Short mmCIF file of C-alpha atoms in Angstrom, two decimals:
data_model
loop_
_atom_site.label_atom_id
_atom_site.label_comp_id
_atom_site.label_asym_id
_atom_site.label_seq_id
_atom_site.Cartn_x
_atom_site.Cartn_y
_atom_site.Cartn_z
CA MET K 264 -6.81 21.17 37.74
CA THR K 265 -3.62 22.19 35.92
CA ILE K 266 -1.54 20.01 38.23
CA LEU K 267 -3.85 17.03 37.70
CA LEU K 268 -3.68 17.44 33.89
CA PHE K 269 0.09 17.59 34.07
CA LEU K 270 0.25 14.36 36.09
CA LEU K 271 -2.03 12.56 33.68
CA GLN K 272 0.08 13.57 30.68
CA SER K 273 3.54 13.41 32.27
CA ASP K 274 4.50 10.14 30.57
CA ARG K 275 3.69 11.54 27.13
CA LEU K 276 5.43 14.78 27.98
CA SER K 277 8.67 13.01 28.82
CA LEU K 278 8.56 11.15 25.48
CA LEU K 279 7.82 14.20 23.36
CA SER K 280 10.18 16.72 24.88
CA PRO K 281 12.25 15.70 27.94
CA THR K 282 13.84 19.14 28.30
CA THR K 283 10.74 21.33 28.28
CA ASP K 284 8.30 22.26 31.04
CA GLN K 285 5.50 22.98 28.58
CA GLN K 286 2.46 20.73 28.41
CA PRO K 287 1.98 18.97 25.07
CA GLN K 288 -0.91 20.35 23.08
CA CYS K 289 -3.22 18.09 21.09
CA PHE K 290 -3.24 19.21 17.46
CA HIS K 291 -6.56 18.80 15.65
CA VAL K 292 -6.33 18.16 11.91
CA GLN K 293 -8.67 20.48 10.04
CA GLU K 294 -7.48 20.39 6.43
CA ARG K 295 -7.54 17.27 4.27
CA LYS K 296 -4.19 16.89 2.50
CA LYS K 297 -3.12 14.80 -0.47
CA VAL K 298 0.00 12.61 -0.78
CA PHE K 299 1.41 11.04 -3.93
CA ILE K 300 3.26 7.87 -2.89
CA LEU K 301 6.18 6.44 -4.87
CA TYR K 302 7.66 3.03 -4.04
CA SER K 303 9.20 -0.09 -5.55
CA LEU K 304 7.42 -3.43 -5.84
CA ASP K 305 10.19 -5.30 -4.03
CA HIS K 306 8.16 -8.28 -2.81
CA PRO K 307 4.49 -9.32 -2.37
CA LEU K 308 4.83 -8.80 1.40
CA TYR K 309 6.27 -5.31 0.85
CA LYS K 310 3.45 -4.49 -1.56
CA ASN K 311 1.06 -5.45 1.23
CA ILE K 312 2.84 -3.04 3.59
CA VAL K 313 2.46 -0.18 1.11
CA LEU K 314 -1.26 -0.89 0.70
CA LYS K 315 -1.81 -1.16 4.46
CA PHE K 316 0.13 2.09 4.99
CA CYS K 317 -2.10 3.86 2.47
CA ALA K 318 -5.21 2.49 4.16
CA PHE K 319 -3.94 3.86 7.48
CA LEU K 320 -3.28 7.27 5.95
CA MET K 321 -6.77 7.41 4.49
CA ALA K 322 -8.81 5.92 7.35
CA LYS K 323 -6.96 7.17 10.44
CA CYS K 324 -5.35 10.35 9.16
CA GLY K 325 -7.99 11.55 6.70
CA THR K 326 -5.36 11.92 3.98
CA GLU K 327 -6.14 11.51 0.29
CA VAL K 328 -3.65 9.07 -1.21
CA ILE K 329 -2.50 8.91 -4.83
CA LEU K 330 -1.14 5.44 -5.56
CA ASP K 331 -0.81 3.67 -8.90
CA LEU K 332 -2.22 0.45 -7.43
CA LEU K 333 -5.40 2.30 -6.51
CA ASP K 334 -5.73 4.00 -9.89
CA SER K 335 -4.71 1.22 -12.28
CA THR K 336 -7.57 1.84 -14.73
CA ARG K 337 -6.56 5.45 -15.29
CA VAL K 338 -2.88 4.46 -15.55
CA ALA K 339 -3.85 2.04 -18.34
CA MET K 340 -5.90 4.71 -20.11
CA LEU K 341 -3.31 7.50 -19.94
CA GLY K 342 -0.11 5.49 -20.03
CA ARG K 343 2.49 5.30 -17.28
CA ILE K 344 4.52 8.41 -18.10
CA GLN K 345 1.48 10.58 -18.77
CA TRP K 346 -0.21 9.47 -15.53
CA LEU K 347 2.94 10.10 -13.47
CA ASP K 348 3.56 13.50 -15.02
CA TRP K 349 -0.10 14.48 -14.55
CA GLN K 350 0.05 13.62 -10.86
CA ARG K 351 3.37 15.41 -10.43
CA GLU K 352 2.01 18.58 -12.02
CA ARG K 353 -1.11 18.49 -9.81
CA ILE K 354 1.05 18.20 -6.69
CA GLU K 355 3.48 20.88 -7.82
CA SER K 356 0.65 23.40 -8.23
CA SER K 357 -0.80 22.72 -4.78
CA SER K 358 0.28 22.50 -1.14
CA ASP K 359 0.26 18.70 -1.25
CA LYS K 360 3.27 16.38 -1.02
CA ILE K 361 5.12 13.56 -2.75
CA LEU K 362 6.37 10.76 -0.49
CA LEU K 363 9.13 8.39 -1.62
CA LEU K 364 9.14 5.13 0.36
CA CYS K 365 12.72 3.93 0.05
CA SER K 366 13.67 0.27 -0.08
CA LYS K 367 16.29 -2.00 -1.63
CA GLY K 368 14.44 -1.86 -4.92
CA VAL K 369 14.39 1.95 -4.94
CA GLN K 370 18.16 2.12 -4.47
CA ALA K 371 18.83 -0.63 -7.03
CA LYS K 372 16.63 1.03 -9.65
CA TRP K 373 18.28 4.40 -9.05
CA ARG K 374 21.73 2.86 -9.52
CA ALA K 375 20.52 1.23 -12.72
CA MET K 376 19.46 4.69 -13.94
CA CYS K 377 23.00 5.85 -13.18
CA GLY K 378 24.55 3.20 -15.40
CA GLU K 379 24.65 0.03 -13.36
CA LYS K 380 23.03 -3.25 -14.41
CA ARG K 381 19.33 -3.16 -15.29
CA VAL K 382 17.05 -4.26 -12.43
CA LEU K 383 14.10 -6.56 -13.04
CA LEU K 384 11.92 -7.58 -10.11
CA ARG K 385 9.36 -10.36 -10.12
CA GLU K 386 6.55 -8.14 -8.83
CA ASP K 387 7.24 -5.51 -11.50
CA LEU K 388 6.90 -8.12 -14.20
CA ARG K 389 3.73 -9.54 -12.67
CA SER K 390 2.14 -6.11 -12.42
CA PRO K 391 0.10 -4.91 -15.42
CA MET K 392 1.66 -1.47 -14.85
CA SER K 393 5.21 -2.85 -14.70
CA ASP K 394 7.88 -0.73 -12.98
CA MET K 395 6.40 2.66 -12.13
CA LEU K 396 9.28 3.85 -9.97
CA THR K 397 12.00 4.24 -12.61
CA PRO K 398 10.00 6.66 -14.81
CA ALA K 399 8.82 8.46 -11.66
CA LEU K 400 12.41 9.06 -10.55
CA GLY K 401 13.22 10.32 -14.03
CA LEU K 402 10.47 12.92 -13.65
CA ILE K 403 11.04 14.10 -10.09
CA VAL K 404 14.83 14.09 -9.62
CA PRO K 405 15.34 17.04 -12.05
CA GLN K 406 12.81 18.99 -9.98
CA LEU K 407 14.97 18.77 -6.87
CA VAL K 408 17.24 21.56 -8.12
CA HIS K 409 14.35 23.98 -7.68
CA ARG K 410 14.00 25.02 -4.05
CA ALA K 411 10.25 25.58 -4.30
CA SER K 412 9.74 22.04 -5.53
CA PHE K 413 12.17 20.55 -3.03
CA GLU K 414 9.84 21.35 -0.13
CA LYS K 415 7.20 19.10 -1.63
CA TYR K 416 9.27 15.92 -1.48
CA MET K 417 9.48 13.68 1.58
CA VAL K 418 11.60 10.58 2.09
CA ALA K 419 10.84 7.72 4.46
CA TYR K 420 11.58 4.04 4.98
CA PHE K 421 10.11 1.30 7.14
CA GLU K 422 12.57 0.72 9.96
CA GLY K 423 13.65 -2.88 10.45
CA ILE K 424 12.75 -3.71 6.85
CA CYS K 425 14.62 -1.00 4.98
CA SER K 426 17.54 1.25 5.96
CA PRO K 427 19.13 4.66 5.28
CA GLU K 428 21.35 2.95 2.69
CA ASP K 429 18.25 2.45 0.57
CA VAL K 430 17.84 6.21 0.00
CA PRO K 431 19.04 7.34 -3.48
CA SER K 432 21.85 9.89 -3.34
CA PRO K 433 19.81 12.88 -4.65
CA PHE K 434 17.63 12.58 -1.55
CA ASN K 435 20.44 12.36 1.00
CA VAL K 436 20.08 16.07 1.78
CA THR K 437 16.47 15.61 2.90
CA VAL K 438 15.14 14.52 6.26
CA ARG K 439 14.66 10.74 6.26
CA TYR K 440 11.75 9.61 8.39
CA LYS K 441 11.85 6.21 10.07
CA LEU K 442 8.46 4.54 9.95
CA MET K 443 6.55 3.99 12.06
CA ARG K 444 8.67 5.52 14.82
CA GLN K 445 8.67 8.97 13.23
CA PHE K 446 5.32 8.80 11.49
CA GLU K 447 3.85 11.59 13.63
CA GLU K 448 6.70 13.92 12.55
CA LEU K 449 6.12 12.92 8.92
CA PHE K 450 2.41 13.64 9.23
CA PHE K 451 3.09 17.11 10.63
CA ARG K 452 5.19 17.68 7.51
CA ILE K 453 2.31 16.51 5.32
CA LEU K 454 0.10 19.05 7.08
CA ASP K 455 2.69 21.85 6.77
CA ALA K 456 2.45 22.24 10.55
CA GLU K 457 5.14 22.50 13.23
CA LYS K 458 5.35 19.82 15.90
CA GLN K 459 7.60 21.88 18.15
CA GLY K 460 7.76 25.60 18.81
CA PRO K 461 9.39 27.93 21.33
CA ASP K 462 6.47 27.69 23.74
CA ARG K 463 4.70 24.41 22.96
CA VAL K 464 5.02 20.80 21.80
CA ARG K 465 2.17 19.38 19.76
CA TYR K 466 0.99 15.83 19.30
CA ILE K 467 -1.74 14.15 17.25
CA GLU K 468 -3.84 11.63 19.10
CA GLY K 469 -3.20 8.04 18.07
CA LEU K 470 -0.20 8.53 15.75
CA ALA K 471 2.73 7.88 18.07
CA GLU K 472 4.78 4.71 17.60
CA GLY K 473 3.11 2.98 20.52
CA GLU K 474 -0.39 4.11 19.57
CA TYR K 475 -0.89 3.89 15.81
CA HIS K 476 -1.80 0.18 15.93
CA HIS K 477 -4.70 0.73 18.33
CA CYS K 478 -7.01 1.31 15.33
CA SER K 479 -7.94 -1.41 12.85
CA THR K 480 -5.93 -0.05 9.90
CA GLY K 481 -2.92 0.60 12.14
CA ARG K 482 -3.12 -2.93 13.51
CA ALA K 483 -3.25 -4.34 9.96
CA LEU K 484 -0.17 -2.28 9.08
CA LEU K 485 1.72 -3.52 12.12
CA GLU K 486 0.89 -7.12 11.23
CA ALA K 487 2.09 -6.56 7.65
CA LEU K 488 5.37 -5.11 8.93
CA GLU K 489 5.88 -8.01 11.34
CA ASP K 490 5.14 -10.55 8.59
CA PHE K 491 7.82 -9.12 6.30
CA ARG K 492 10.36 -8.80 9.13
CA ALA K 493 9.82 -12.47 9.97
CA TYR K 494 10.18 -13.41 6.29
CA GLN K 495 13.43 -11.44 5.99
CA ARG K 496 14.89 -13.22 9.02
CA LYS K 497 14.18 -16.59 7.41
CA HIS K 498 15.29 -15.47 3.94
CA PRO K 499 18.26 -13.07 4.31
CA ALA K 500 18.82 -13.17 0.53
CA TRP K 501 15.17 -12.34 -0.20
CA PHE K 502 15.94 -9.38 -2.45
CA GLU K 503 18.40 -11.26 -4.61
CA GLU K 504 15.75 -13.96 -4.97
CA GLN K 505 13.37 -11.35 -6.39
CA LEU K 506 15.79 -10.29 -9.12
CA VAL K 507 15.02 -11.78 -12.52
CA GLU K 508 17.34 -12.22 -15.45
CA ASP K 509 15.98 -11.31 -18.87
CA LEU K 510 16.05 -14.98 -19.89
CA ASP K 511 13.94 -15.96 -16.86
CA VAL K 512 10.97 -13.70 -17.58
CA GLU K 513 8.92 -16.49 -19.17
CA ASP K 514 9.53 -18.75 -16.16
CA LEU K 515 8.07 -16.48 -13.45
CA ASP K 516 5.07 -18.69 -12.71
#
């Protein structure tokens, strides 16, 4: 029976850990975690990716997601800064995490905070909440000097759409997860669980790069990623086209 199980799982074993003789162990998620997601509204197609990613986290992974787009009424009631600081404090006092999804807009807005030219994006100006990322960075970057807080922050980017160059410099010392290739590793981090140990390698069913799109929300996410990749190939200057000069604000429509 052991030999048969090994043969059935040998392909997955070679992908997870090619140097170990241990069988991979399926890890069953028991605790529902919460993730506060920060991002930049770079483009309508990127906004769609963020929403589809959150839907995947909630439906497939059983994760509670905090996202301004899903809580716009409360953001309007409290105000942007108060809502962001409230969410940050709730995360800081728990075992939950903050995930920064890096993109060209994230890097550009960080550089603007460091003294470079102000960044205005079309989607920020169309959104009733405006740019939520810049005040969020102002709140969380000072927290990175505290080691206890540092463990709560995760950095990721969607491979093929964004790149390591899109990560702001304060986060260069953190692990940068490539999505969706390293999503399973990221999710283990969300769970505060170890994927690899001295005597075992764990996996979570349906979260590997070649598996996540087998469910409906994962398939929708994959389609959103492919749509934006195709758009970027046709429009290599897409980000520059999303930048708006102050004088052009009234002409967005």
